[in-house]
Coordinates of C-alpha atoms in Angstrom, one line a residue:
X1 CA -12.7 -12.6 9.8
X2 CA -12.3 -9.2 9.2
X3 CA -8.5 -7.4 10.4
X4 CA -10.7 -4.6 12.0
X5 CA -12.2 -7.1 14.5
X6 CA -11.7 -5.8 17.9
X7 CA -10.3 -8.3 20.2
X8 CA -11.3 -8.8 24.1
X9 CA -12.1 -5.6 26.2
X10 CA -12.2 -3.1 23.1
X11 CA -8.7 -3.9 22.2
X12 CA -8.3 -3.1 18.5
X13 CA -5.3 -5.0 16.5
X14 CA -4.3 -4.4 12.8
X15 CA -3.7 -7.2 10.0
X16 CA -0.3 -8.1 10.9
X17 CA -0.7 -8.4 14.4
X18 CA 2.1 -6.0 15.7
X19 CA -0.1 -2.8 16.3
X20 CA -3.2 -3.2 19.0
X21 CA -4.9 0.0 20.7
X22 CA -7.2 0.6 23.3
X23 CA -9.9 3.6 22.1
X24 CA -11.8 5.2 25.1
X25 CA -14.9 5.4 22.7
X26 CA -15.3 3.6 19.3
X27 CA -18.2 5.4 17.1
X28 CA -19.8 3.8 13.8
X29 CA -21.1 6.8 11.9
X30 CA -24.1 6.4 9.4
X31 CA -23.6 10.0 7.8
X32 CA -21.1 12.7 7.4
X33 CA -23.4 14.8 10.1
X34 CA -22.7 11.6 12.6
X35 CA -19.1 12.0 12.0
X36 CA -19.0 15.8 12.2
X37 CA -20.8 15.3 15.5
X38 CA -18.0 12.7 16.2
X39 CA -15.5 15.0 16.0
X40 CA -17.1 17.8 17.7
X41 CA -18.0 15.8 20.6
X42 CA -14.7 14.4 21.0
X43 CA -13.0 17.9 21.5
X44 CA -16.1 18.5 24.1
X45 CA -14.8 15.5 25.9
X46 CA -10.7 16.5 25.3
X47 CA -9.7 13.0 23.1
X48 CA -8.4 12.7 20.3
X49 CA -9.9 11.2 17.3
X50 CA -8.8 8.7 14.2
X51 CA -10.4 6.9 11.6
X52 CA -9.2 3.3 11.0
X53 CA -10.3 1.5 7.7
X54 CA -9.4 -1.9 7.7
X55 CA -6.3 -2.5 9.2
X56 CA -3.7 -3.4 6.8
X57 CA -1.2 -0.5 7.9
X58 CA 1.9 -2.1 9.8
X59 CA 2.5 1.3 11.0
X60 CA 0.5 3.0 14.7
X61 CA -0.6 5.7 11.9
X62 CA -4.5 4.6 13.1
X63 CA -3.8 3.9 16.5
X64 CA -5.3 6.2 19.8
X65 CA -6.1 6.0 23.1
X66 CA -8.8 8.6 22.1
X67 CA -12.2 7.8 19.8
X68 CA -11.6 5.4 17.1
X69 CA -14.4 5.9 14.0
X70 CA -15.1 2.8 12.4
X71 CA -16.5 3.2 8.7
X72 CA -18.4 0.4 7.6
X73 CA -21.4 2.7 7.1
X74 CA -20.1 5.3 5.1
X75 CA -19.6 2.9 2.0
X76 CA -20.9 2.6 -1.3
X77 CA -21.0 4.7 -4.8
X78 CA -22.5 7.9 -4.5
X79 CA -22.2 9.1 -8.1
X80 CA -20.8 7.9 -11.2
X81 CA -20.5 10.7 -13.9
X82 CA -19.9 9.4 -17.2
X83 CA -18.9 12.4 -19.4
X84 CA -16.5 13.5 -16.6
X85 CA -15.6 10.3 -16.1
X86 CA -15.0 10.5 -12.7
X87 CA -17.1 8.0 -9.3
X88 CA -17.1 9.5 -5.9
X89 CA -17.5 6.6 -3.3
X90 CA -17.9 7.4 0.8
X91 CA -14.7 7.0 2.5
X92 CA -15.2 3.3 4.2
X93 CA -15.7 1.6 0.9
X94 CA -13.5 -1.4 0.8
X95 CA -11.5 -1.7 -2.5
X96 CA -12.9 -5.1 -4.1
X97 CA -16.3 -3.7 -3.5
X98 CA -15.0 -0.3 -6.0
X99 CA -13.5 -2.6 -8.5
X100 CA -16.4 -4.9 -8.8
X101 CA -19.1 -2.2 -9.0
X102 CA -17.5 -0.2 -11.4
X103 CA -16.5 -3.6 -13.7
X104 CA -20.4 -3.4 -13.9
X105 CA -20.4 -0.4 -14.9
X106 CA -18.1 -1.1 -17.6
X107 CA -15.6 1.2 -15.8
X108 CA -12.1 0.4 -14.2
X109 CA -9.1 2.8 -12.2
X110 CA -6.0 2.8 -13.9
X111 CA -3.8 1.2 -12.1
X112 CA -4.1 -0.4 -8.5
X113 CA -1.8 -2.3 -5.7
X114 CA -2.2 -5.8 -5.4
X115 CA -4.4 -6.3 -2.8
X116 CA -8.0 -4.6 -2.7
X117 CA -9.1 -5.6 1.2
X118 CA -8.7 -2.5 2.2
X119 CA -11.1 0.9 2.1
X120 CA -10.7 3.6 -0.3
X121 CA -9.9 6.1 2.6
X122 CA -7.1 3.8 4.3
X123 CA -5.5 3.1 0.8
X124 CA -4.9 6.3 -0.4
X125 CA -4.2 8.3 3.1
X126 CA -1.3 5.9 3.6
X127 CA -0.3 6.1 -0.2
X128 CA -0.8 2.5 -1.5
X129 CA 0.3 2.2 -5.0
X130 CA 1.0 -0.4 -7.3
X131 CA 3.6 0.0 -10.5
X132 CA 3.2 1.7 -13.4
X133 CA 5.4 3.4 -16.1
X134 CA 3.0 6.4 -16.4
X135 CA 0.0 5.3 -14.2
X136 CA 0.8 6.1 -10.3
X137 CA -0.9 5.7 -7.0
X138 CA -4.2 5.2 -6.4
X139 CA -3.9 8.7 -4.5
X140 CA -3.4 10.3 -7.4
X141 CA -6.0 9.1 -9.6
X142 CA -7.9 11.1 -6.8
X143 CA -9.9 14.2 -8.6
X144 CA -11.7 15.5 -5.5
X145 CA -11.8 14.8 -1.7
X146 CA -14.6 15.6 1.3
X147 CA -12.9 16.2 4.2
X148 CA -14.0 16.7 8.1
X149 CA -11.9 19.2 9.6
X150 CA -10.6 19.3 13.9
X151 CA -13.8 21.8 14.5
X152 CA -16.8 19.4 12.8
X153 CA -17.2 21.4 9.7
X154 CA -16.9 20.0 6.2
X155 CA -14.3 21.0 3.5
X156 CA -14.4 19.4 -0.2
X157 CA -11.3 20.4 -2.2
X158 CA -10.0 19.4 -5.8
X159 CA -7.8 21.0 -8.3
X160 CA -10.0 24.3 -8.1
X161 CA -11.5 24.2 -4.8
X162 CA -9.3 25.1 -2.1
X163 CA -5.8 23.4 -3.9
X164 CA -3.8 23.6 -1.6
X165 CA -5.7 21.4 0.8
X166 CA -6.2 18.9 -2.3
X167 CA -2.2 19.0 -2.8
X168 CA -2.0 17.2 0.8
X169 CA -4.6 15.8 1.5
X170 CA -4.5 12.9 -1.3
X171 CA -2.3 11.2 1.2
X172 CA -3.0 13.4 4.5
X173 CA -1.9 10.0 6.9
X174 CA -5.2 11.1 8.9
X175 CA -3.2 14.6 10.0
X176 CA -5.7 17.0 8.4
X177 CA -8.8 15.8 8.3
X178 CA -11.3 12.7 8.5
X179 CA -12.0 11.5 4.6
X180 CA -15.1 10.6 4.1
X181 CA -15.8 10.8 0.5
X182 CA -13.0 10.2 -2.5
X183 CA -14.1 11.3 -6.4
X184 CA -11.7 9.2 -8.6
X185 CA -10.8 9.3 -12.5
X186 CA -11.9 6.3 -14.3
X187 CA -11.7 4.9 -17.1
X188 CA -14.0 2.9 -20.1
X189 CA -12.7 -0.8 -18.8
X190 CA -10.1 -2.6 -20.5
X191 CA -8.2 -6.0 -20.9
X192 CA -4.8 -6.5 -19.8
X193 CA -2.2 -9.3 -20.1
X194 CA -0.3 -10.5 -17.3
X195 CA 3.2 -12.3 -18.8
X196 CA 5.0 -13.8 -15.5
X197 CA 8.2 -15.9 -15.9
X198 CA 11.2 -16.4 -13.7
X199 CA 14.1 -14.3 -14.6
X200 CA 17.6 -14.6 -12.7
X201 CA 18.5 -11.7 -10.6
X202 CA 21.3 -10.4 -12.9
X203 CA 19.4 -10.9 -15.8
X204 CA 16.4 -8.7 -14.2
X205 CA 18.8 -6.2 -13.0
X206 CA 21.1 -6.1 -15.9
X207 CA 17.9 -5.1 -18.0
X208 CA 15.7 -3.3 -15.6
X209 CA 15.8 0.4 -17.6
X210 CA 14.4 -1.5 -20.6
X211 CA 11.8 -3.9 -19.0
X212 CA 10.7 -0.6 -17.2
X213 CA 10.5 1.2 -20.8
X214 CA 9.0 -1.5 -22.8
X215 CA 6.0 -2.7 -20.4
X216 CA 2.5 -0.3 -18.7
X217 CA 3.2 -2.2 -15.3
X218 CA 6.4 -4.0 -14.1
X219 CA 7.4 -5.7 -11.3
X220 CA 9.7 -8.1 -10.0
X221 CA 10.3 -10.3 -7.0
X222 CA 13.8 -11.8 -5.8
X223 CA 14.1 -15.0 -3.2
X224 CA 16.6 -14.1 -0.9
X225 CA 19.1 -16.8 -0.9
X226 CA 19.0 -17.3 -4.4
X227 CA 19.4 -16.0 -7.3
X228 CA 16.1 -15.8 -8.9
X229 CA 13.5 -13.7 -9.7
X230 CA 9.8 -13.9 -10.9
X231 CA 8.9 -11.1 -13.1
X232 CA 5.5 -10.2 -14.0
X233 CA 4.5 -7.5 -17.0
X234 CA 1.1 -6.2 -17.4
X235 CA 0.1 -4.5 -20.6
X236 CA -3.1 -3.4 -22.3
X237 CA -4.4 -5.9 -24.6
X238 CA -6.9 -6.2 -28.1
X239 CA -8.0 -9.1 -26.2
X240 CA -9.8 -11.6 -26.3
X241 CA -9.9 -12.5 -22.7
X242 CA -8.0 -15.4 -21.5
X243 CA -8.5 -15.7 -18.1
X244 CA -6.5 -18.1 -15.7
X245 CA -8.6 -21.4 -15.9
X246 CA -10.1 -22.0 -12.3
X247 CA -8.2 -25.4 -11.7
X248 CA -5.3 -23.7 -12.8
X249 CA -5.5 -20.4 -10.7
X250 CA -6.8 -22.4 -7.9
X251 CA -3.6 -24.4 -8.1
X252 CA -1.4 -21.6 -8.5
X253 CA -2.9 -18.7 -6.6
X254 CA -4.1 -20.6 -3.8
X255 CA -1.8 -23.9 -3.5
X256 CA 1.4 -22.3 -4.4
X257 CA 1.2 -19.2 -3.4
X258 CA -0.9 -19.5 0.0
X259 CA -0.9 -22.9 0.7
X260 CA 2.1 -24.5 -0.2
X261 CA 4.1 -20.8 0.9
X262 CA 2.1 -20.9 4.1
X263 CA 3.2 -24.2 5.0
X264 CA 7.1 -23.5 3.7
X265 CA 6.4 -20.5 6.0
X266 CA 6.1 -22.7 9.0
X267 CA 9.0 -25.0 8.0
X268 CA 10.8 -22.5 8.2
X269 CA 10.0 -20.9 11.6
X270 CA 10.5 -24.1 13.0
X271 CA 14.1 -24.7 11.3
X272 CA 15.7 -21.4 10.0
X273 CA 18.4 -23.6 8.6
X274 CA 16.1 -25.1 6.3
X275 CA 14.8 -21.6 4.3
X276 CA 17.7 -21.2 1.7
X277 CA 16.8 -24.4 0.6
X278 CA 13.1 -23.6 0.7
X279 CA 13.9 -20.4 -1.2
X280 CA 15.3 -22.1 -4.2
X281 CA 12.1 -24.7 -4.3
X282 CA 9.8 -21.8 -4.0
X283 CA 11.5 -19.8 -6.6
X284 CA 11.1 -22.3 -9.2
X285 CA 7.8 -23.5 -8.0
X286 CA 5.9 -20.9 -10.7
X287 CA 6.0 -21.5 -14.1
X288 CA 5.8 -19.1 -16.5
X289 CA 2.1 -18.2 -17.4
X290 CA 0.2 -15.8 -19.6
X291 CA -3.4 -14.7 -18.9
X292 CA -5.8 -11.8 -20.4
X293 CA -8.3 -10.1 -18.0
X294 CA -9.9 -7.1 -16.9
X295 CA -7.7 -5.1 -14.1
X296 CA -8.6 -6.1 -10.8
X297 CA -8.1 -9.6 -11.7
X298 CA -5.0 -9.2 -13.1
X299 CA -3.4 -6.5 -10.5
X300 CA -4.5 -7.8 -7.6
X301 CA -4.1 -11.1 -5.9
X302 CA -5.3 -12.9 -2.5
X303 CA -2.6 -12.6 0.6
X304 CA -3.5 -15.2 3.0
X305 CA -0.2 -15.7 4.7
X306 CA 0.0 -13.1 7.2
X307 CA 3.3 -10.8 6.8
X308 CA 5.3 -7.6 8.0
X309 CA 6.2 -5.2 6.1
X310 CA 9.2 -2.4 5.2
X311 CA 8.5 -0.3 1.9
X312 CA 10.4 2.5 0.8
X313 CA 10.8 4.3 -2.2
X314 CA 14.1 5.3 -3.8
X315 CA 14.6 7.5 -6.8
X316 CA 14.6 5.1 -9.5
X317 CA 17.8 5.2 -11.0
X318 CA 18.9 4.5 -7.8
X319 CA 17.1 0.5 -7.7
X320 CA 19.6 -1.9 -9.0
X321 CA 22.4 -0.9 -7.3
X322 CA 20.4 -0.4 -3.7
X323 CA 19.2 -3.9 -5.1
X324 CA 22.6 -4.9 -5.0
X325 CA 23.8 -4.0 -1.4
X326 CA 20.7 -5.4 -0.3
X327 CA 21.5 -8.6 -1.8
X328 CA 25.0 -8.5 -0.4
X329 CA 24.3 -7.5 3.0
X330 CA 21.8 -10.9 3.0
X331 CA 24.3 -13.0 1.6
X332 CA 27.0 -11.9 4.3
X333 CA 24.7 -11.6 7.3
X334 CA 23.3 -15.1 8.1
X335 CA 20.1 -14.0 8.3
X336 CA 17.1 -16.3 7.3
X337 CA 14.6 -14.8 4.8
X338 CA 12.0 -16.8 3.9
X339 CA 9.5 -13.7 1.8
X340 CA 10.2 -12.5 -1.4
X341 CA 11.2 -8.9 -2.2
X342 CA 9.2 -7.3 -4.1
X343 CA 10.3 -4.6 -6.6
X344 CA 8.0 -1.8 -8.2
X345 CA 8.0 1.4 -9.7
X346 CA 5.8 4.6 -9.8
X347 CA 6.1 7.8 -12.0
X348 CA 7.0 11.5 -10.4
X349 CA 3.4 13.2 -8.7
X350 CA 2.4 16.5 -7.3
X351 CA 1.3 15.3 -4.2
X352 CA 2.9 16.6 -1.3
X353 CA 4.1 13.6 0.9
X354 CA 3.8 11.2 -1.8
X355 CA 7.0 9.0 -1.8
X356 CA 6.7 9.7 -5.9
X357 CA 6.5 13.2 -5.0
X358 CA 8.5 15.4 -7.3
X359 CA 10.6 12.3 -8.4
X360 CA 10.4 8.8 -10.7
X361 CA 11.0 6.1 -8.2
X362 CA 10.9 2.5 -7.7
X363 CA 9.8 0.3 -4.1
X364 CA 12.1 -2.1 -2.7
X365 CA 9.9 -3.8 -0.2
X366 CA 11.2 -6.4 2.2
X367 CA 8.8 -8.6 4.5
X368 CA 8.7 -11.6 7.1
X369 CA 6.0 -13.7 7.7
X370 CA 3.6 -12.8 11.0
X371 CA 5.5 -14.0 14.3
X372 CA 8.9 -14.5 13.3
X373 CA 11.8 -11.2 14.7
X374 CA 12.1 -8.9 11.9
X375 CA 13.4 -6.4 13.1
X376 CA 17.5 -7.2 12.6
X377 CA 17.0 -7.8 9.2
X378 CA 14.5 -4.3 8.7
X379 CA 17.2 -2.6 10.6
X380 CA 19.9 -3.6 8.3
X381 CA 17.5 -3.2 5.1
X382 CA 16.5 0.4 6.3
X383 CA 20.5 1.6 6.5
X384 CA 20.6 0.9 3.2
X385 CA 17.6 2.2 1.9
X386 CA 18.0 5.5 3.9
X387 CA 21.4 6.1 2.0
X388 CA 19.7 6.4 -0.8
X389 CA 17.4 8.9 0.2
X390 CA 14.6 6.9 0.3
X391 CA 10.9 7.2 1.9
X392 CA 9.4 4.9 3.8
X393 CA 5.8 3.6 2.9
X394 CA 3.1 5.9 5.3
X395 CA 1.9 2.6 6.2
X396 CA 4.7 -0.1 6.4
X397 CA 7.1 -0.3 9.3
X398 CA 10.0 2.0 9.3
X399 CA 12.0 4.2 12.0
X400 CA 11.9 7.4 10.5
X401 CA 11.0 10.6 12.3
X402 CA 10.2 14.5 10.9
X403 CA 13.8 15.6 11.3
X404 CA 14.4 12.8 8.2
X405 CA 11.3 13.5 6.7
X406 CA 12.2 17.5 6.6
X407 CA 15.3 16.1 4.3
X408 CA 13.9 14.0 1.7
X409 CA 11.0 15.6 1.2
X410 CA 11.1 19.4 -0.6
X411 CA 7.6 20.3 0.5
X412 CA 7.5 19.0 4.0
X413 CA 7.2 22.7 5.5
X414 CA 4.0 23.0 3.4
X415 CA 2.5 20.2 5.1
X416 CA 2.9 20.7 8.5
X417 CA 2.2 24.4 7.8
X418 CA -1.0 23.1 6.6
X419 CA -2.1 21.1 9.3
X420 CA -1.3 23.9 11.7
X421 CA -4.4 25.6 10.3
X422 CA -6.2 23.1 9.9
X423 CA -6.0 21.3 13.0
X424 CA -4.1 23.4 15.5
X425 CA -5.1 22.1 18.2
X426 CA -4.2 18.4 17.4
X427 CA -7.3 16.8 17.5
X428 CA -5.7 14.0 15.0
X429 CA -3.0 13.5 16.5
X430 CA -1.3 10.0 17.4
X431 CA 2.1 8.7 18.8
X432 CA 3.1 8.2 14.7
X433 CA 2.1 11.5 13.6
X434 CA 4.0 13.4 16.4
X435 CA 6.8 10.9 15.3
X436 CA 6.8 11.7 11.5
X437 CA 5.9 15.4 10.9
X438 CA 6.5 16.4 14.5
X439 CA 4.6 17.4 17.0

């Protein structure tokens, strides 16, 4: 079932369960004239007005009490231009459906996050990313946007075309405009290989500057509770291809990591007591592996245990030792963390509330399974990620407010300056946004 089900009486609820709205009106535009006329018809009326792709933000940022436009029907490639190298897609295009029609195409992104349920639109307004030495967001792999503005008229922007809309609006959080078509760089399509093996935590950390120089795509994730790590390097490859075999990525993928976690996941609401020792199963429970494939099938991966989530980016010299005080404050606090953390990176952008913007960071990114009180632990992760300047994920739970924002941020006056011409009289706004750039 799809996260963007609506529940009884019009009640919409995101993936993780801890957001649910009730819209006045819910529209399903066909076209970018339906939208327009959306919009328009909603200021007629006095609501306000978001877009909601498919759910997977653990933030309100799609939440209202307003008109809620749904965008199954604006999906699909548009164009694909091959000596550009550049496919625009509408805005409600899920991810997986991208990835697989361009792989026919003989085509691929860069680089991707690791999951691909969500739509083009959602992804990069919220500023999903995976890691990468060189290669960033998907948000700014972004060469041109079509945007519908607060009074129904449509705006397209890119590097050229009205810049200094395209500067913001790669990752807008819904505040300027409703997205409804995305032109992204692209690539001829090309093999990577995945190398994962356990490392311990000192190890990882000890080495992080040179495991971060000497592979495309790093990432790491630490059991609380133990001291070890599974690290995962993705690198282009000659080839040949060498995929998982299906038994084998049945086994692990699904068994291991969704199955057997899902059940450890119980276990361990049921009997907090019993997740350190869970931990140190789970954290030997993958081998190491090494696979060849195209890129979606090596980024990305199901997620079929239902989690919360805290991001936040920190400048990336900064990592091991927040890292460090993280793993401290666990150790010392008696909390029980049963989800990896995952650790990532993402080179310095231009794009004006990107949590890379202006700055090379890395993602710390702490989560608890669906259900179980997270918010002690967040609250104790966040004080230490905040000292370090960091930025919370656009769409991942944090406390954060403008006043912060205004701090670690260098062009968060150009923003809001922006969106005080482009939507002055609010029509996008929501309880987050008046939250996080003010209202």
């Amino acid at each position: 079932m799809s996260s963007t089900a609506s529940g009884k009486n019009g009640t919409w609820r995101n993936w993780g369960g801890n957001v649910a709205a009730r819209p006045a009106r819910e529209v399903t535009p066909a076209s970018v004239e339906e939208l327009a006329a959306a919009v328009r018809k909603a200021a007629e009326d006095d609501l306000k007005v978001k877009a909601v792709g498919s759910g997977h933000s653990f933030t309100s940022i799609a939440a209202t009490d307003g008109v809620l436009i749904r965008p199954q029907l604006l999906t699909g490639i548009r164009t694909i231009d091959r000596d550009a190298l550049t496919v625009t897609v509408e805005a409600g295009t899920p991810l997986k459906r991208l990835n697989m029609a361009l792989a026919r195409e003989g085509l691929s992104l860069t680089n991707m996050g690791d999951i691909m349920e969500q739509t083009v639109s959602g992804a990069t307004s919220t500023g999903t990313h995976g890691t990468g030495r060189e290669s960033a967001s998907i948000a700014a792999q972004i060469k041109a946007l079509e945007l519908v503005l607060a009074d129904g008229s449509v705006l397209t922007c890119s590097e050229k075309e009205n810049p200094e809309v395209f500067a913001a609006a790669r990752i807008g959080l819904g505040a300027l405009g409703i997205v409804t078509a995305i032109t992204f760089a692209v690539e001829p399509i090309f093999l990577l290989t995945a190398r994962e093996e356990p490392m311990t935590f000192d190890k990882v950390t000890g080495a992080f500057d040179e495991l971060w120089a000497e592979n495309e795509h790093f990432e790491f994730y630490w059991f609380p509770h133990t001291g070890n790590t599974n690290t995962k390097r993705n690198n282009r490859s000659a080839g040949p291809e060498k995929p998982v075999p299906q038994l084998q990525g049945w086994f692990e993928d699904e068994f291991l990591s969704n199955g057997v976690f899902q059940v450890a996941q119980w276990v361990g609401r049921a009997a907090p007591a019993t997740i350190p020792s869970i931990a140190q199963i789970s954290s030997k429970a993958l081998s190491a592996r090494t696979y060849t494939d195209i890129p979606y099938k090596v980024f990305t991966s199901p997620r079929r245990v239902r989690f919360v989530e805290m991001e936040y980016a920190v400048p990336r010299e900064a990592v091991v030792d927040t890292l460090g005080e993280l793993k401290t404050m666990v150790d010392r606090s008696g909390l029980r963390v049963s989800f990896p953390v995952e650790v990532r990176t993402a080179p310095a952008d231009d794009i004006t509330l990107s949590t890379a913007s202006g700055r090379d960071s890395a993602y710390i990114a702490v989560h608890m399974v669906k259900g179980t009180p997270y918010q002690r632990y967040f609250t104790a992760a966040e004080r230490i990620l905040t000292a370090h300047e960091g930025r919370p994920h656009w769409g991942k739970v944090h406390t954060r407010d403008a006043e912060y924002f205004a701090g670690v941020y260098p062009r968060f006056g150009e923003f809001t300056a922006l969106r005080d011409r482009l939507d002055p009289d609010r029509r996008f706004q929501n309880d987050y946004l008046r939250r996080v750039l003010g209202s």
